[in-house]
Coordinates of C-alpha atoms and ligand atoms in Angstrom, one line a residue:
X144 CA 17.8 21.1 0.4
X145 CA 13.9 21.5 1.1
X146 CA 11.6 18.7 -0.8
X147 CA 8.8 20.4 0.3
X148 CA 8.0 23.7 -0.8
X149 CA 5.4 24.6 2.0
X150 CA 5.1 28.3 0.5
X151 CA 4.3 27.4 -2.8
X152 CA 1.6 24.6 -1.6
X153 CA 0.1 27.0 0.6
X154 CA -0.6 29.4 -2.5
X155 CA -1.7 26.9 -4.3
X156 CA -4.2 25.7 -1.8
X157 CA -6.6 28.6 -2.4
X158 CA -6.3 28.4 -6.4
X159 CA -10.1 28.1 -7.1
X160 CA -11.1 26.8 -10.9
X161 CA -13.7 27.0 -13.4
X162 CA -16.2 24.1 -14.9
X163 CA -14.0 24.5 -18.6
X164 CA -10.5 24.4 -16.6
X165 CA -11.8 21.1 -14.8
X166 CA -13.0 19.6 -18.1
X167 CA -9.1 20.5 -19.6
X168 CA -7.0 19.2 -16.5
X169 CA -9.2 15.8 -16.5
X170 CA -8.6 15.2 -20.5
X171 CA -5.1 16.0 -19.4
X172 CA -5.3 13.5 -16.5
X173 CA -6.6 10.4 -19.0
X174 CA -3.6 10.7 -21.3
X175 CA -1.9 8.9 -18.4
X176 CA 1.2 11.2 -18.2
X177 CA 0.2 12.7 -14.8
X178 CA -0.8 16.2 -13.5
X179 CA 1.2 19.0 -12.2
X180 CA 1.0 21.1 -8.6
X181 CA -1.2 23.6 -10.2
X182 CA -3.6 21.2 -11.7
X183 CA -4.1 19.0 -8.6
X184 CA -4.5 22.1 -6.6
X185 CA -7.2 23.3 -8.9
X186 CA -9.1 19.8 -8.5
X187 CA -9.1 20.0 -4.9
X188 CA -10.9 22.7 -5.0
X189 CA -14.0 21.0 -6.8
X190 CA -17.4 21.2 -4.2
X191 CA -20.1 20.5 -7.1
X192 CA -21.2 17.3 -7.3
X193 CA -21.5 16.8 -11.2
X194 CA -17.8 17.9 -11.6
X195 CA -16.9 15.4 -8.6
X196 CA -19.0 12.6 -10.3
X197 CA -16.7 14.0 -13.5
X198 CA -13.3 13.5 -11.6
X199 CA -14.1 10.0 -10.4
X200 CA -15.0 8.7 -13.8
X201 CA -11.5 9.7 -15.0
X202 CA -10.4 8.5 -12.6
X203 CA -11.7 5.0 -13.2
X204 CA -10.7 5.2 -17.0
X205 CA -7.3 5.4 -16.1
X206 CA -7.4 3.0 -12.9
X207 CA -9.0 0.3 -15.7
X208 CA -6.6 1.7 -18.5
X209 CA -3.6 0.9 -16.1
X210 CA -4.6 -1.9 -13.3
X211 CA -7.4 -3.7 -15.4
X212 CA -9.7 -5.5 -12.8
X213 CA -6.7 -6.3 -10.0
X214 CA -6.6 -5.6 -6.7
X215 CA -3.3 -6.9 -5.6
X216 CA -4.1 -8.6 -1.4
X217 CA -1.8 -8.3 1.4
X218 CA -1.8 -9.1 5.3
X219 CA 0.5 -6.5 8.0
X220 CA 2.3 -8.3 10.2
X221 CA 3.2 -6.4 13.5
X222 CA 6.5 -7.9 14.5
X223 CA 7.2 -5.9 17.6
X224 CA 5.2 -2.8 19.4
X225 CA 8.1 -2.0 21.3
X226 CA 8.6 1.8 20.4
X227 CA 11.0 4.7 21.8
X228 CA 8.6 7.0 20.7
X229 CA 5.9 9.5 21.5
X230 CA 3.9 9.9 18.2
X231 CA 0.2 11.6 19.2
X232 CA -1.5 9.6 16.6
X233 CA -0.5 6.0 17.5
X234 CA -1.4 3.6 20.4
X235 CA 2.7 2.0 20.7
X236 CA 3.9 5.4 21.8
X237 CA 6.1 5.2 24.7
X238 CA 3.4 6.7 27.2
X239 CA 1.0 3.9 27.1
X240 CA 1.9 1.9 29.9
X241 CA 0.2 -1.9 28.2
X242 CA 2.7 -4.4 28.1
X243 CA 4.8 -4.9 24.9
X244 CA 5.2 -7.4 22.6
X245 CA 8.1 -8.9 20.5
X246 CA 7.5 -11.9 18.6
X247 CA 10.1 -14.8 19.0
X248 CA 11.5 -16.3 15.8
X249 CA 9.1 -19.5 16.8
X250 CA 6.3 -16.8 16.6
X251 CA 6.8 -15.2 13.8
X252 CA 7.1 -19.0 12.0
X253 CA 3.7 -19.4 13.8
X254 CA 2.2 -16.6 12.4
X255 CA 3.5 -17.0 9.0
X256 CA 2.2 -20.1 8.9
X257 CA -1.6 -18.6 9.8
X258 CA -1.7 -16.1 7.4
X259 CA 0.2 -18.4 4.3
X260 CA -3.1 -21.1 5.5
X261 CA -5.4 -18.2 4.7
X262 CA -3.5 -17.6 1.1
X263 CA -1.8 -14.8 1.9
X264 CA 1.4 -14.1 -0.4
X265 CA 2.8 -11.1 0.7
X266 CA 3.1 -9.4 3.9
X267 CA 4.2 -6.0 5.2
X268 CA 6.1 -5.8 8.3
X269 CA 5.9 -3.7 10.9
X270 CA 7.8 -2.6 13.7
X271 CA 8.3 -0.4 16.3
X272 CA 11.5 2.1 16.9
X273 CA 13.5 0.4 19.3
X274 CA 17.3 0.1 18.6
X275 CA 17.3 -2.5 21.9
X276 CA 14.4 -4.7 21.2
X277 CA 14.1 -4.1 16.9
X278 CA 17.7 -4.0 16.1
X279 CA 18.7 -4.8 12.4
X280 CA 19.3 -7.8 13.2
X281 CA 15.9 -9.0 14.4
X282 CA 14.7 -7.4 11.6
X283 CA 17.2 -9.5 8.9
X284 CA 16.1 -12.8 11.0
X285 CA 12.1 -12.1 11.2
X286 CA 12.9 -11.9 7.0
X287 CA 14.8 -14.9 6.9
X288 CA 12.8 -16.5 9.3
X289 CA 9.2 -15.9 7.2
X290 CA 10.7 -16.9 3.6
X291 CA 12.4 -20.1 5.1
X292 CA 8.3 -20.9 6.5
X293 CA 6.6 -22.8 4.0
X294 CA 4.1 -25.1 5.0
X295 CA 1.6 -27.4 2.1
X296 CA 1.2 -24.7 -0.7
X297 CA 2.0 -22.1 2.0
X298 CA 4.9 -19.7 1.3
X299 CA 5.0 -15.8 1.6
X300 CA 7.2 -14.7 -1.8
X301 CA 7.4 -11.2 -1.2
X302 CA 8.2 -9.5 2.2
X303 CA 8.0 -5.7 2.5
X304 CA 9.2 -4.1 5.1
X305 CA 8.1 -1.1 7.3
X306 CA 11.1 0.2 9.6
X307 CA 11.9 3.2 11.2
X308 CA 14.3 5.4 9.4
X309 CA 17.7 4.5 9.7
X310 CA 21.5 4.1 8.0
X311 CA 22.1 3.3 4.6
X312 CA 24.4 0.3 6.4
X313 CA 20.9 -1.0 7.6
X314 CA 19.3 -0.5 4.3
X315 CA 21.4 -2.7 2.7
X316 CA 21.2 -5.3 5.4
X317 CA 17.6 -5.0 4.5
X318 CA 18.3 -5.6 1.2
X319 CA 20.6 -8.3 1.1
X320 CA 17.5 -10.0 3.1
X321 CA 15.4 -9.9 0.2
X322 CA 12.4 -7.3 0.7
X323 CA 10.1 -6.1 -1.7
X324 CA 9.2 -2.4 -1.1
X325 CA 10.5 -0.2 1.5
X326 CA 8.0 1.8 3.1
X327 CA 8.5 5.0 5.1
X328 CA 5.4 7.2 5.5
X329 CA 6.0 11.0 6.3
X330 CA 2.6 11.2 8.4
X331 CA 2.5 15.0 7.6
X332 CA 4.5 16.9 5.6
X333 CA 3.6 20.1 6.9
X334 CA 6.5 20.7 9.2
X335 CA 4.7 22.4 12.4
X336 CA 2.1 19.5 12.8
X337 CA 5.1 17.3 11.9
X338 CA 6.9 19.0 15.2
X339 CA 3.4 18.6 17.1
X340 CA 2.7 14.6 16.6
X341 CA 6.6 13.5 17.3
X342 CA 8.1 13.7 20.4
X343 CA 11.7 11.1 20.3
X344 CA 14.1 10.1 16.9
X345 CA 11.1 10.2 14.9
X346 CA 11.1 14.2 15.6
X347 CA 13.5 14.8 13.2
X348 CA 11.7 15.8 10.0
X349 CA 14.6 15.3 8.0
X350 CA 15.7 12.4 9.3
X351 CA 12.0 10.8 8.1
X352 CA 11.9 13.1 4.7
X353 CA 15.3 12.0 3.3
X354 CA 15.2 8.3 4.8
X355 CA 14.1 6.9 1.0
X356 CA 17.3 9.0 -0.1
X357 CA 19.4 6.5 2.0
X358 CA 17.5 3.1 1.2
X359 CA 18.0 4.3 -2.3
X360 CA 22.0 4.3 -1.8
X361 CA 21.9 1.1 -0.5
X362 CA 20.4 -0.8 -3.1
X363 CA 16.2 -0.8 -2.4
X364 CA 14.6 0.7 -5.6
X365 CA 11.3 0.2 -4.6
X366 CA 10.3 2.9 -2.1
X367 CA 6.3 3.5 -1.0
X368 CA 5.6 6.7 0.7
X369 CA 2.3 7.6 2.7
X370 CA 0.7 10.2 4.6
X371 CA -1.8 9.8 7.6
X372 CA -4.7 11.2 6.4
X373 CA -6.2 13.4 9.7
X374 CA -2.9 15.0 10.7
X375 CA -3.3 18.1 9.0
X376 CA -5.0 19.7 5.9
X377 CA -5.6 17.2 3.5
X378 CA -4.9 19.0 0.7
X379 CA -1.5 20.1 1.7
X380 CA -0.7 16.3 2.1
X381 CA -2.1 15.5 -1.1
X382 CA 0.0 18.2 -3.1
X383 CA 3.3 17.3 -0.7
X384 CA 2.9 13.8 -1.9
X385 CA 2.6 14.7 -5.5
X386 CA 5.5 17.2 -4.8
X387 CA 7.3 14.4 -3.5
X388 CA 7.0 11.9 -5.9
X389 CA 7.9 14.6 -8.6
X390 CA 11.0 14.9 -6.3
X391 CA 11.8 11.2 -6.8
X392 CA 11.4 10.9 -10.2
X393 CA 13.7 13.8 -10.6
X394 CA 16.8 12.9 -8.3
X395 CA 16.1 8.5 -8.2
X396 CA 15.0 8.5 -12.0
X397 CA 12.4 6.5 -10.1
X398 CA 8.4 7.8 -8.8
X399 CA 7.3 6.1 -5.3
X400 CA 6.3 2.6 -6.4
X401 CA 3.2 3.1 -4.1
X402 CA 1.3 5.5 -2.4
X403 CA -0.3 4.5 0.8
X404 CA -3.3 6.6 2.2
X405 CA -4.5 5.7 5.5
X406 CA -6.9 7.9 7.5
X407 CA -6.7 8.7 11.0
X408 CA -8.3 5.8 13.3
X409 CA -8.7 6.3 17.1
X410 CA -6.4 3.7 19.3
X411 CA -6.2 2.8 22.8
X412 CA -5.2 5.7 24.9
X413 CA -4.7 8.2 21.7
X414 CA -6.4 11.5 22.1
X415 CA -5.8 14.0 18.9
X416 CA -7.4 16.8 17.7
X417 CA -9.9 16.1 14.8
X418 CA -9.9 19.6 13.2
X419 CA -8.4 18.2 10.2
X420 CA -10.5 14.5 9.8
X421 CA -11.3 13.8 6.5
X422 CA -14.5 13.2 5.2
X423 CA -15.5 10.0 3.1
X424 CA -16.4 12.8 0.1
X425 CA -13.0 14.2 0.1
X426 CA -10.8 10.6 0.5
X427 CA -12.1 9.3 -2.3
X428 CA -11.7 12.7 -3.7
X429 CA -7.6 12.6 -3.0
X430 CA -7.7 8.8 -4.3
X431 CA -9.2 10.2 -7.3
X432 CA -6.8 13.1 -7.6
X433 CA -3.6 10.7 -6.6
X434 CA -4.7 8.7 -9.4
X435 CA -4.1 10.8 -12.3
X436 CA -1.2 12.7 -10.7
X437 CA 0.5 9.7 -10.3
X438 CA -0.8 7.3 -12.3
X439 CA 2.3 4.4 -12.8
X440 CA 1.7 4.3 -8.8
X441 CA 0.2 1.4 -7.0
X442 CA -1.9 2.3 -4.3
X443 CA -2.9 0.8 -0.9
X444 CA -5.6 1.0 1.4
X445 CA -6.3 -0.7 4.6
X446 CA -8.5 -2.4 7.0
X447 CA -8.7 1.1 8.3
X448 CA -11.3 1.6 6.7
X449 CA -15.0 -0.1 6.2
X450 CA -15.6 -2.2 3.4
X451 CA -17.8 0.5 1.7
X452 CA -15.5 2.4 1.3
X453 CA -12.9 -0.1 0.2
X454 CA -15.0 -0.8 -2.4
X455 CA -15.5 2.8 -3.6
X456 CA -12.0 3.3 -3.6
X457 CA -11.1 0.5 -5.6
X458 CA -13.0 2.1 -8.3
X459 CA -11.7 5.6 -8.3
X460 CA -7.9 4.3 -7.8
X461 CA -6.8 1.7 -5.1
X462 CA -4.5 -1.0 -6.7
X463 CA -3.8 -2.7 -3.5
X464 CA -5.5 -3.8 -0.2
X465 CA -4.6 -5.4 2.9
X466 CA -7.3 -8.0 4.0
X467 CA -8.1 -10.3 7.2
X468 CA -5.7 -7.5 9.5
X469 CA -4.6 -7.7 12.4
X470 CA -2.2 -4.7 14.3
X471 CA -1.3 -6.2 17.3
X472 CA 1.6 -8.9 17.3
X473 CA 0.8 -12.5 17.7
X474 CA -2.8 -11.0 16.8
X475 CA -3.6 -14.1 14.3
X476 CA -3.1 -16.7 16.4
X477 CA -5.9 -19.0 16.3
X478 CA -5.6 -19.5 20.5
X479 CA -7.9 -16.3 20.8
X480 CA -5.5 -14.7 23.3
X481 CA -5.2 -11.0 22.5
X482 CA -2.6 -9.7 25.2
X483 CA -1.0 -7.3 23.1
X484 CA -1.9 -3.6 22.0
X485 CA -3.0 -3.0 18.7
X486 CA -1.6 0.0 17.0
X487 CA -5.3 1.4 15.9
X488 CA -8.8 0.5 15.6
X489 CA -9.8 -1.1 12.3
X490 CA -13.5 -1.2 10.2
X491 CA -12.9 -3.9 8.1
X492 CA -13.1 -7.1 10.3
X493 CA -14.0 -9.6 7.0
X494 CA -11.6 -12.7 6.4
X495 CA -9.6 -12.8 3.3
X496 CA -12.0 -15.5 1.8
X497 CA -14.7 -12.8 2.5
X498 CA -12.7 -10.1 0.9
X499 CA -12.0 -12.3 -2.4
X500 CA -15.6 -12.8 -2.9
X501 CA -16.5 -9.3 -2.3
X502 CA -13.8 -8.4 -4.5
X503 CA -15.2 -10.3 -7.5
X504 CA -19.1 -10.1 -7.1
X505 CA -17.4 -6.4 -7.5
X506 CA -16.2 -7.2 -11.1
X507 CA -12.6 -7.2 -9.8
X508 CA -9.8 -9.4 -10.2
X509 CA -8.1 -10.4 -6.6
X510 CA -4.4 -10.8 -7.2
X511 CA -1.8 -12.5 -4.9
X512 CA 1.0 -11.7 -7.4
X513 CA 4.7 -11.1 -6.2
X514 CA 6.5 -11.4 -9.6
X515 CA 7.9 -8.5 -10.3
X516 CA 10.5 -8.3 -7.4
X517 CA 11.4 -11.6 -8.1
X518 CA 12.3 -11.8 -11.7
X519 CA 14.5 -8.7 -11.2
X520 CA 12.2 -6.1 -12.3
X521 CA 12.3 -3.1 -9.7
X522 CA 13.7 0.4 -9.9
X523 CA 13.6 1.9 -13.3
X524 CA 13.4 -1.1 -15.2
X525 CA 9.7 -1.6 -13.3
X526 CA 9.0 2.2 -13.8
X527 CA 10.0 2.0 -17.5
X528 CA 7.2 -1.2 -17.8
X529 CA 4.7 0.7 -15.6
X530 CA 5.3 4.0 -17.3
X531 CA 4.5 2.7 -21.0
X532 CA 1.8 0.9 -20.1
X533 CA 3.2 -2.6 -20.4
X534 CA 3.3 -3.9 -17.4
X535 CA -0.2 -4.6 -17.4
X536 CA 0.4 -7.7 -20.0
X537 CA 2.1 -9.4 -16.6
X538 CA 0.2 -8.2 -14.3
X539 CA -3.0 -9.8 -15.6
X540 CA -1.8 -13.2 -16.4
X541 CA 0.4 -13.1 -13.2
X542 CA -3.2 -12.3 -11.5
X543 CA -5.1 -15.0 -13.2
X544 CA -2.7 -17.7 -12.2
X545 CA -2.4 -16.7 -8.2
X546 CA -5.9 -16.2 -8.0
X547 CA -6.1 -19.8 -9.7
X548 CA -4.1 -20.9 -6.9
X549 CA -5.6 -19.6 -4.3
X550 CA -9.1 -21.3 -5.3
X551 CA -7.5 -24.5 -5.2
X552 CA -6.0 -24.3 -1.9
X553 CA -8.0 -22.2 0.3
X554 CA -11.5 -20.6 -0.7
X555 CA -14.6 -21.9 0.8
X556 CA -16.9 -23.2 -1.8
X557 CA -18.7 -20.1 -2.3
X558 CA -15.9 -17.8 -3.1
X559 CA -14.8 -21.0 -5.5
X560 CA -18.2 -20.9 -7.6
X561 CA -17.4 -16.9 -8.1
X562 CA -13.7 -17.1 -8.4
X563 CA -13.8 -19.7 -11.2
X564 CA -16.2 -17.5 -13.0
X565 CA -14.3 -14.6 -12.3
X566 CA -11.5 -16.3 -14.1
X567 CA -13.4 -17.7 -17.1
X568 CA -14.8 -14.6 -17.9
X569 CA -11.2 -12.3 -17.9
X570 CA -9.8 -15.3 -20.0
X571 CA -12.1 -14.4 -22.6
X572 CA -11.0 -11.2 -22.7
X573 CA -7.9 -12.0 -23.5
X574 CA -7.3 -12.0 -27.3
X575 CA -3.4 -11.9 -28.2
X576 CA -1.7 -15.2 -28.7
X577 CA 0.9 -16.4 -28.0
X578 CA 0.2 -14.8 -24.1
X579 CA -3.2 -16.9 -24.0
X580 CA -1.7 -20.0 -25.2
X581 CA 0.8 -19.6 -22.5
X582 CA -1.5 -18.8 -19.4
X583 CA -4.2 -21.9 -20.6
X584 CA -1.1 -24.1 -20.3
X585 CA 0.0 -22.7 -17.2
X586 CA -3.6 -22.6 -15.9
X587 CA -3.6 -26.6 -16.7
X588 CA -0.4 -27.1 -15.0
X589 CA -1.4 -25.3 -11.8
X590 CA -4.8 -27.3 -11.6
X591 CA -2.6 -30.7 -11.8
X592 CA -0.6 -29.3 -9.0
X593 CA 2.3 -27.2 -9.8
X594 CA 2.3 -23.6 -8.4
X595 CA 4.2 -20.6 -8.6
X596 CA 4.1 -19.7 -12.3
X597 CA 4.5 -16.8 -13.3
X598 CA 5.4 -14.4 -16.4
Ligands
SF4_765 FE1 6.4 4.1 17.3 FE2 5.7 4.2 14.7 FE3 3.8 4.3 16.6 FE4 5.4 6.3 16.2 S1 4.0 5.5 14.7 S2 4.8 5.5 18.2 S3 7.3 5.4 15.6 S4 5.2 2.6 16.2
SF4_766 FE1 2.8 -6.3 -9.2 FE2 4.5 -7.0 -11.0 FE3 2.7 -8.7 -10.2 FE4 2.0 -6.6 -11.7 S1 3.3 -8.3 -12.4 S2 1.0 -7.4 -9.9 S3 3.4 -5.1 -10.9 S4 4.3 -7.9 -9.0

């Protein structure tokens, strides 16, 4: 079975279009019901300015049509950089003789408890492939380990995990743990640069490609996929992605639940070719494009990238952002001790009270909502809510009252001032009883000290 029709997306990657055809596929694009191969193909083609300037404010319609205001926060945590393999693009690869690091159970708790003091909510693990040092079961234990830490108004409510591929017995283990989303990024989908970059397990292209197939069987319905933008051409990624979420919602009967698109970032003793680097212009470009190919899809960016360009991305299509960063493990401990490798360089060095203000002198609503997974709605039942639209009557609520919660129990007086306002001002637009009724009461509840309400 090939996912990936490389022929097809190589022909489509010199379809060239015309001013009209752009205006058609973007009136196509805000009716919210996606794009197809050709139609992506055909947009990343666009050079001229005007029509780019034309793509990104579709883009934004349906971005506000579908995600209102929020941008949904997150923190990585790096678990282990022990890592069997050889990948070209990342500083854990087996080559690079710096000492490794596995947190201990006590560590993990430790840095649970840093980021939950920040306000974090919801974490994504990482760790590297390493069946002696990263078995399942340290895996299964680093969950249990992290929802069992709660400290004052601390707790992390949604964990999602990022493991290697691996057996649908050990997707179920994960999911008997309790994780939100499963992600498993291809890297490249173009099977010769694919061959290039991996040297170890990872090398196995179908191994990585049907991986999703397997955490499907066992149980996880909410699957993120992700490219690393630099690898190859970025259109080919961009149209493999599309490809494969079309793929998803064909044989799952459910589309990626996000999209993650992080660019290529030097590291510590990683040396790659740059032929392919993509330029500012043409990321937000693919967000742009993602956005209305895909558009029921969160997606994430990272500290990868500088704040400027977080912030332009938010606009044309970025539902989700990790803040405060760090990619080596133990890396937020407060002792200053950084003895571990981090797995890249990162541009975005702001803490998360920094990113929350930012985020709302923006006009944006920062989110630390984790609902969804825990009132059951995953899989289809979350793409059938996403899909018509109506998700967005939780999500916002859902948004107002974390957000309310966090400015209680962690933003610095500043970030307070423009958080209430931010509030105040998204209540108002907020007409339909008996929803408003509900979140004022719940709003009044969390200011005399409750927390963790939710719709
Ligand atoms: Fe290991 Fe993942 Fe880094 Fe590859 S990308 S070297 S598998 S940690
Ligand atoms: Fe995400 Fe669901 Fe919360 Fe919306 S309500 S932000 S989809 S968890």
């Amino acid at each position: 079975m090939s996912i990936i029709n490389e022929g097809k997306i190589q022909e489509l990657m010199i379809l060239q279009t015309s001013r009209s055809e752009v205006r058609e596929i973007l009136q196509k694009g805000e009716e919210m019901r996606g794009l197809d191969l050709d139609d992506c193909a055909k947009l990343l083609s666009i050079q001229d300015s005007e029509l780019l300037e034309m793509l990104f404010a579709s883009a934004k319609k349906v971005k506000i049509a579908i995600y209102g205001p929020r941008i949904v926060l997150f923190a990585p945590l790096y678990c282990s950089n022990f890592c069997v393999n050889n990948c070209e693009y990342c500083a854990f690869h087996v080559r690079n003789q710096a000492p490794r690091k596995k947190l201990t159970l006590d560590e993990v708790k430790e840095q649970a408890e840093i980021l939950e003091a920040m306000g974090h909510k919801r974490l994504l693990l990482e760790f590297g492939e390493h069946p002696i040092e990263n078995p399942i079961d340290y895996v299964v234990d680093v969950i249990k380990t992290i929802y069992a830490t709660k400290k004052g108004q601390g707790e992390i409510r949604r964990v999602n995990v990022n493991i290697a591929a691996t057996t649908v017995e050990n997707y179920r283990r994960l999911k008997e743990a309790g994780i939100g989303t499963y992600q498993l990024f291809q890297e490249t989908y173009h099977k010769p640069t694919y061959k290039k970059m991996h040297h170890g397990p990872k090398a196995d292209y179908e191994r990585q490609i049907t991986a999703l197939l397997k955490a499907f069987e066992a149980g996880i319905d909410d699957l993120g996929i992700g490219v690393l933008f630099g690898l190859y051409d970025f259109r080919f990624e961009v149209l493999s992605l599309v490809q494969y979420a079309q793929f998803m919602d064909k044989i799952l009967g459910v589309g990626p639940h996000t999209i993650s698109v992080p660019r290529f970032q030097s590291a510590h003793t990683v040396n790659i070719d740059l032929k392919y680097q993509v330029s500012d212009q043409d990321f937000l470009k693919l967000i742009a494009i993602l956005r209305l190919a895909v558009p029921y899809t969160g997606m994430i960016i990272s500290t990868r990238e500088k704040p400027e360009i977080r912030r332009q991305a938010f606009a044309v299509g970025i539902s989700q952002a990790s803040a405060a960063s760090k990619t080596q493990p133990g890396g937020y401990s407060q002792n200053g001790k950084q003895t571990a490798e981090g797995q890249f360089n990162l541009n975005d060095h702001r803490s998360l009270d920094e990113v929350v203000e930012d985020i709302c002198s923006l006009g944006y609503l920062p989110s630390f909502c984790t609902s969804c997974y825990r009132t059951g709605r995953t899989g289809d039942y979350f793409m059938k809510l996403a899909k018509s639209g109506k998700i967005h009557k939780l999500c916002q609520p859902n948004a107002l009252l974390t957000f309310k919660e966090y400015l209680l129990d962690y933003a610095s007086a500043k970030t307070k001032k423009i958080g209430e306002q931010t509030i105040m001002n998204q209540l108002n637009l907020i007409k339909v009883e008996p929803a408003k009724k509900r979140l004022a009461e719940y709003l009044k509840r969390i200011e005399q000290g409750e927390r963790d309400l939710y719709f």
